[in-house]
Amino acid sequence: MKQFDIKIIPFEAVYNFRDMGGYKSRDGRAIKNGLIYRSAALGKMTTADKELFETLGVKTIFDYRDNHEAQNNPNPLFPNANYIQIPAKGNHAFEMPTNAGGKDFYKVVSPEMFREFYAQMPFNNASFKELIATIQQPENLGLVHHCAVGKDRTGIGSALILLALDVPVETIMEDYLDTNVHLHPLVERMAKTMQQDYSDQELQQFYALMSAREDYLQAAFDAMDNRYGSKSAFLEQEFGLTTEKRQQLQDYCLL
């Protein structure tokens, strides 16, 4: 039984856009609504979408995509928003599928490679360091953070924010896995266009890579514990989130 209601913002042409408010921390407080949103790419917004977006009070748009991903599908311009774009992929050799990797991405990148991707993403990552610095300044919130489909890079970013806010790991995993519901129409549409070029096995691999899978995010959590002994030590040593700084962040973001 879920302890929270997912707050989907019903855009016409943006997938997986959710308010991260409402999640409960371990002390029973809940994240305020309207402070932090997670999303897929925003570039296809309709006029109605832009009007809806402007009602949300977003002050910061934080983009995890590579430079050419962002150029190929640029964010819409909102005069009141500050834009931050720092690639979160790290040193992974593969191109994200929205880049030159194209459809062949799903033939050459295996779920094992993806687990390794998740296990490395949280560490020494300039994008996530900037994200955590950004959310500690209340004037930067509401913030929307996004990548291409709002699953992998945004999944890790969301996990880091929720860990910093002392939300239980089980809740963080549910937030991550809920992506599957919200991306389902997009994934099925993509699969249809690929069927003629893909063997059954390659199609299975496509679904595996387009899914939010528990073993992916768990690989990141395990790596945090293995490297630092605990997630609290990880947050402090990677991001300078001391107990005091986490307390300040929680006091601002939690009700």
PDB file of N, CA and C in Angstrom, residues 42 45 53-54 58-63 65 74-86 130 134 144 146:
ATOM      1  N   LEU A  42      11.409  18.702 -21.841  1.00  0.00           N
ATOM      2  CA  LEU A  42      10.330  19.690 -21.912  1.00  0.00           C
ATOM      3  C   LEU A  42      10.153  20.281 -23.303  1.00  0.00           C
ATOM      4  N   MET A  45       6.780  20.986 -25.654  1.00  0.00           N
ATOM      5  CA  MET A  45       5.605  21.608 -25.029  1.00  0.00           C
ATOM      6  C   MET A  45       4.699  22.320 -26.035  1.00  0.00           C
ATOM      7  N   PHE A  53       2.689  25.272 -17.351  1.00  0.00           N
ATOM      8  CA  PHE A  53       4.003  25.310 -16.700  1.00  0.00           C
ATOM      9  C   PHE A  53       4.190  26.625 -15.946  1.00  0.00           C
ATOM     10  N   GLU A  54       3.740  27.700 -16.552  1.00  0.00           N
ATOM     11  CA  GLU A  54       3.937  29.022 -15.939  1.00  0.00           C
ATOM     12  C   GLU A  54       3.135  29.203 -14.656  1.00  0.00           C
ATOM     13  N   VAL A  58       7.918  27.687 -11.264  1.00  0.00           N
ATOM     14  CA  VAL A  58       9.266  27.112 -11.426  1.00  0.00           C
ATOM     15  C   VAL A  58      10.289  28.244 -11.573  1.00  0.00           C
ATOM     16  N   LYS A  59      11.322  28.181 -10.740  1.00  0.00           N
ATOM     17  CA  LYS A  59      12.390  29.189 -10.807  1.00  0.00           C
ATOM     18  C   LYS A  59      13.672  28.629 -11.407  1.00  0.00           C
ATOM     19  N   THR A  60      13.821  27.297 -11.368  1.00  0.00           N
ATOM     20  CA  THR A  60      15.056  26.665 -11.865  1.00  0.00           C
ATOM     21  C   THR A  60      14.719  25.459 -12.723  1.00  0.00           C
ATOM     22  N   ILE A  61      15.288  25.395 -13.923  1.00  0.00           N
ATOM     23  CA  ILE A  61      15.173  24.213 -14.787  1.00  0.00           C
ATOM     24  C   ILE A  61      16.560  23.588 -14.857  1.00  0.00           C
ATOM     25  N   PHE A  62      16.672  22.389 -14.300  1.00  0.00           N
ATOM     26  CA  PHE A  62      17.970  21.711 -14.174  1.00  0.00           C
ATOM     27  C   PHE A  62      17.975  20.528 -15.144  1.00  0.00           C
ATOM     28  N   ASP A  63      18.863  20.594 -16.132  1.00  0.00           N
ATOM     29  CA  ASP A  63      18.865  19.669 -17.275  1.00  0.00           C
ATOM     30  C   ASP A  63      20.115  18.783 -17.202  1.00  0.00           C
ATOM     31  N   ARG A  65      20.998  16.521 -19.457  1.00  0.00           N
ATOM     32  CA  ARG A  65      21.327  15.931 -20.757  1.00  0.00           C
ATOM     33  C   ARG A  65      22.703  16.388 -21.258  1.00  0.00           C
ATOM     34  N   PRO A  74      15.752  21.558 -27.583  1.00  0.00           N
ATOM     35  CA  PRO A  74      16.012  22.576 -26.564  1.00  0.00           C
ATOM     36  C   PRO A  74      14.827  22.815 -25.636  1.00  0.00           C
ATOM     37  N   ASN A  75      15.145  23.194 -24.403  1.00  0.00           N
ATOM     38  CA  ASN A  75      14.101  23.578 -23.457  1.00  0.00           C
ATOM     39  C   ASN A  75      13.387  24.834 -23.947  1.00  0.00           C
ATOM     40  N   PRO A  76      12.083  24.934 -23.695  1.00  0.00           N
ATOM     41  CA  PRO A  76      11.387  26.190 -23.991  1.00  0.00           C
ATOM     42  C   PRO A  76      11.938  27.297 -23.092  1.00  0.00           C
ATOM     43  N   LEU A  77      11.825  28.524 -23.545  1.00  0.00           N
ATOM     44  CA  LEU A  77      12.334  29.644 -22.752  1.00  0.00           C
ATOM     45  C   LEU A  77      11.220  30.235 -21.888  1.00  0.00           C
ATOM     46  N   PHE A  78      11.489  30.272 -20.593  1.00  0.00           N
ATOM     47  CA  PHE A  78      10.576  30.917 -19.647  1.00  0.00           C
ATOM     48  C   PHE A  78      11.355  32.040 -18.971  1.00  0.00           C
ATOM     49  N   PRO A  79      10.904  33.279 -19.126  1.00  0.00           N
ATOM     50  CA  PRO A  79      11.713  34.412 -18.669  1.00  0.00           C
ATOM     51  C   PRO A  79      12.025  34.397 -17.183  1.00  0.00           C
ATOM     52  N   ASN A  80      11.165  33.767 -16.377  1.00  0.00           N
ATOM     53  CA  ASN A  80      11.385  33.803 -14.926  1.00  0.00           C
ATOM     54  C   ASN A  80      12.214  32.635 -14.407  1.00  0.00           C
ATOM     55  N   ALA A  81      12.663  31.765 -15.307  1.00  0.00           N
ATOM     56  CA  ALA A  81      13.409  30.573 -14.863  1.00  0.00           C
ATOM     57  C   ALA A  81      14.904  30.734 -15.128  1.00  0.00           C
ATOM     58  N   ASN A  82      15.684  30.206 -14.198  1.00  0.00           N
ATOM     59  CA  ASN A  82      17.135  30.106 -14.378  1.00  0.00           C
ATOM     60  C   ASN A  82      17.430  28.713 -14.924  1.00  0.00           C
ATOM     61  N   TYR A  83      18.274  28.624 -15.960  1.00  0.00           N
ATOM     62  CA  TYR A  83      18.567  27.339 -16.608  1.00  0.00           C
ATOM     63  C   TYR A  83      19.954  26.857 -16.205  1.00  0.00           C
ATOM     64  N   ILE A  84      20.035  25.596 -15.805  1.00  0.00           N
ATOM     65  CA  ILE A  84      21.322  24.950 -15.506  1.00  0.00           C
ATOM     66  C   ILE A  84      21.368  23.669 -16.329  1.00  0.00           C
ATOM     67  N   GLN A  85      22.377  23.499 -17.135  1.00  0.00           N
ATOM     68  CA  GLN A  85      22.520  22.260 -17.926  1.00  0.00           C
ATOM     69  C   GLN A  85      23.932  21.713 -17.755  1.00  0.00           C
ATOM     70  N   ILE A  86      24.026  20.605 -17.028  1.00  0.00           N
ATOM     71  CA  ILE A  86      25.318  19.948 -16.778  1.00  0.00           C
ATOM     72  C   ILE A  86      25.127  18.452 -17.043  1.00  0.00           C
ATOM     73  N   GLU A 130      26.203  19.938  -8.418  1.00  0.00           N
ATOM     74  CA  GLU A 130      25.540  21.231  -8.628  1.00  0.00           C
ATOM     75  C   GLU A 130      24.068  21.158  -8.220  1.00  0.00           C
ATOM     76  N   THR A 134      22.345  23.468  -5.485  1.00  0.00           N
ATOM     77  CA  THR A 134      21.232  24.322  -5.929  1.00  0.00           C
ATOM     78  C   THR A 134      20.027  24.202  -5.001  1.00  0.00           C
ATOM     79  N   VAL A 144      12.579  22.190 -11.412  1.00  0.00           N
ATOM     80  CA  VAL A 144      12.274  20.973 -12.168  1.00  0.00           C
ATOM     81  C   VAL A 144      13.599  20.430 -12.682  1.00  0.00           C
ATOM     82  N   HIS A 146      15.373  17.303 -15.022  1.00  0.00           N
ATOM     83  CA  HIS A 146      14.932  16.397 -16.088  1.00  0.00           C
ATOM     84  C   HIS A 146      16.116  15.939 -16.939  1.00  0.00           C
TER      85      HIS A 146
END
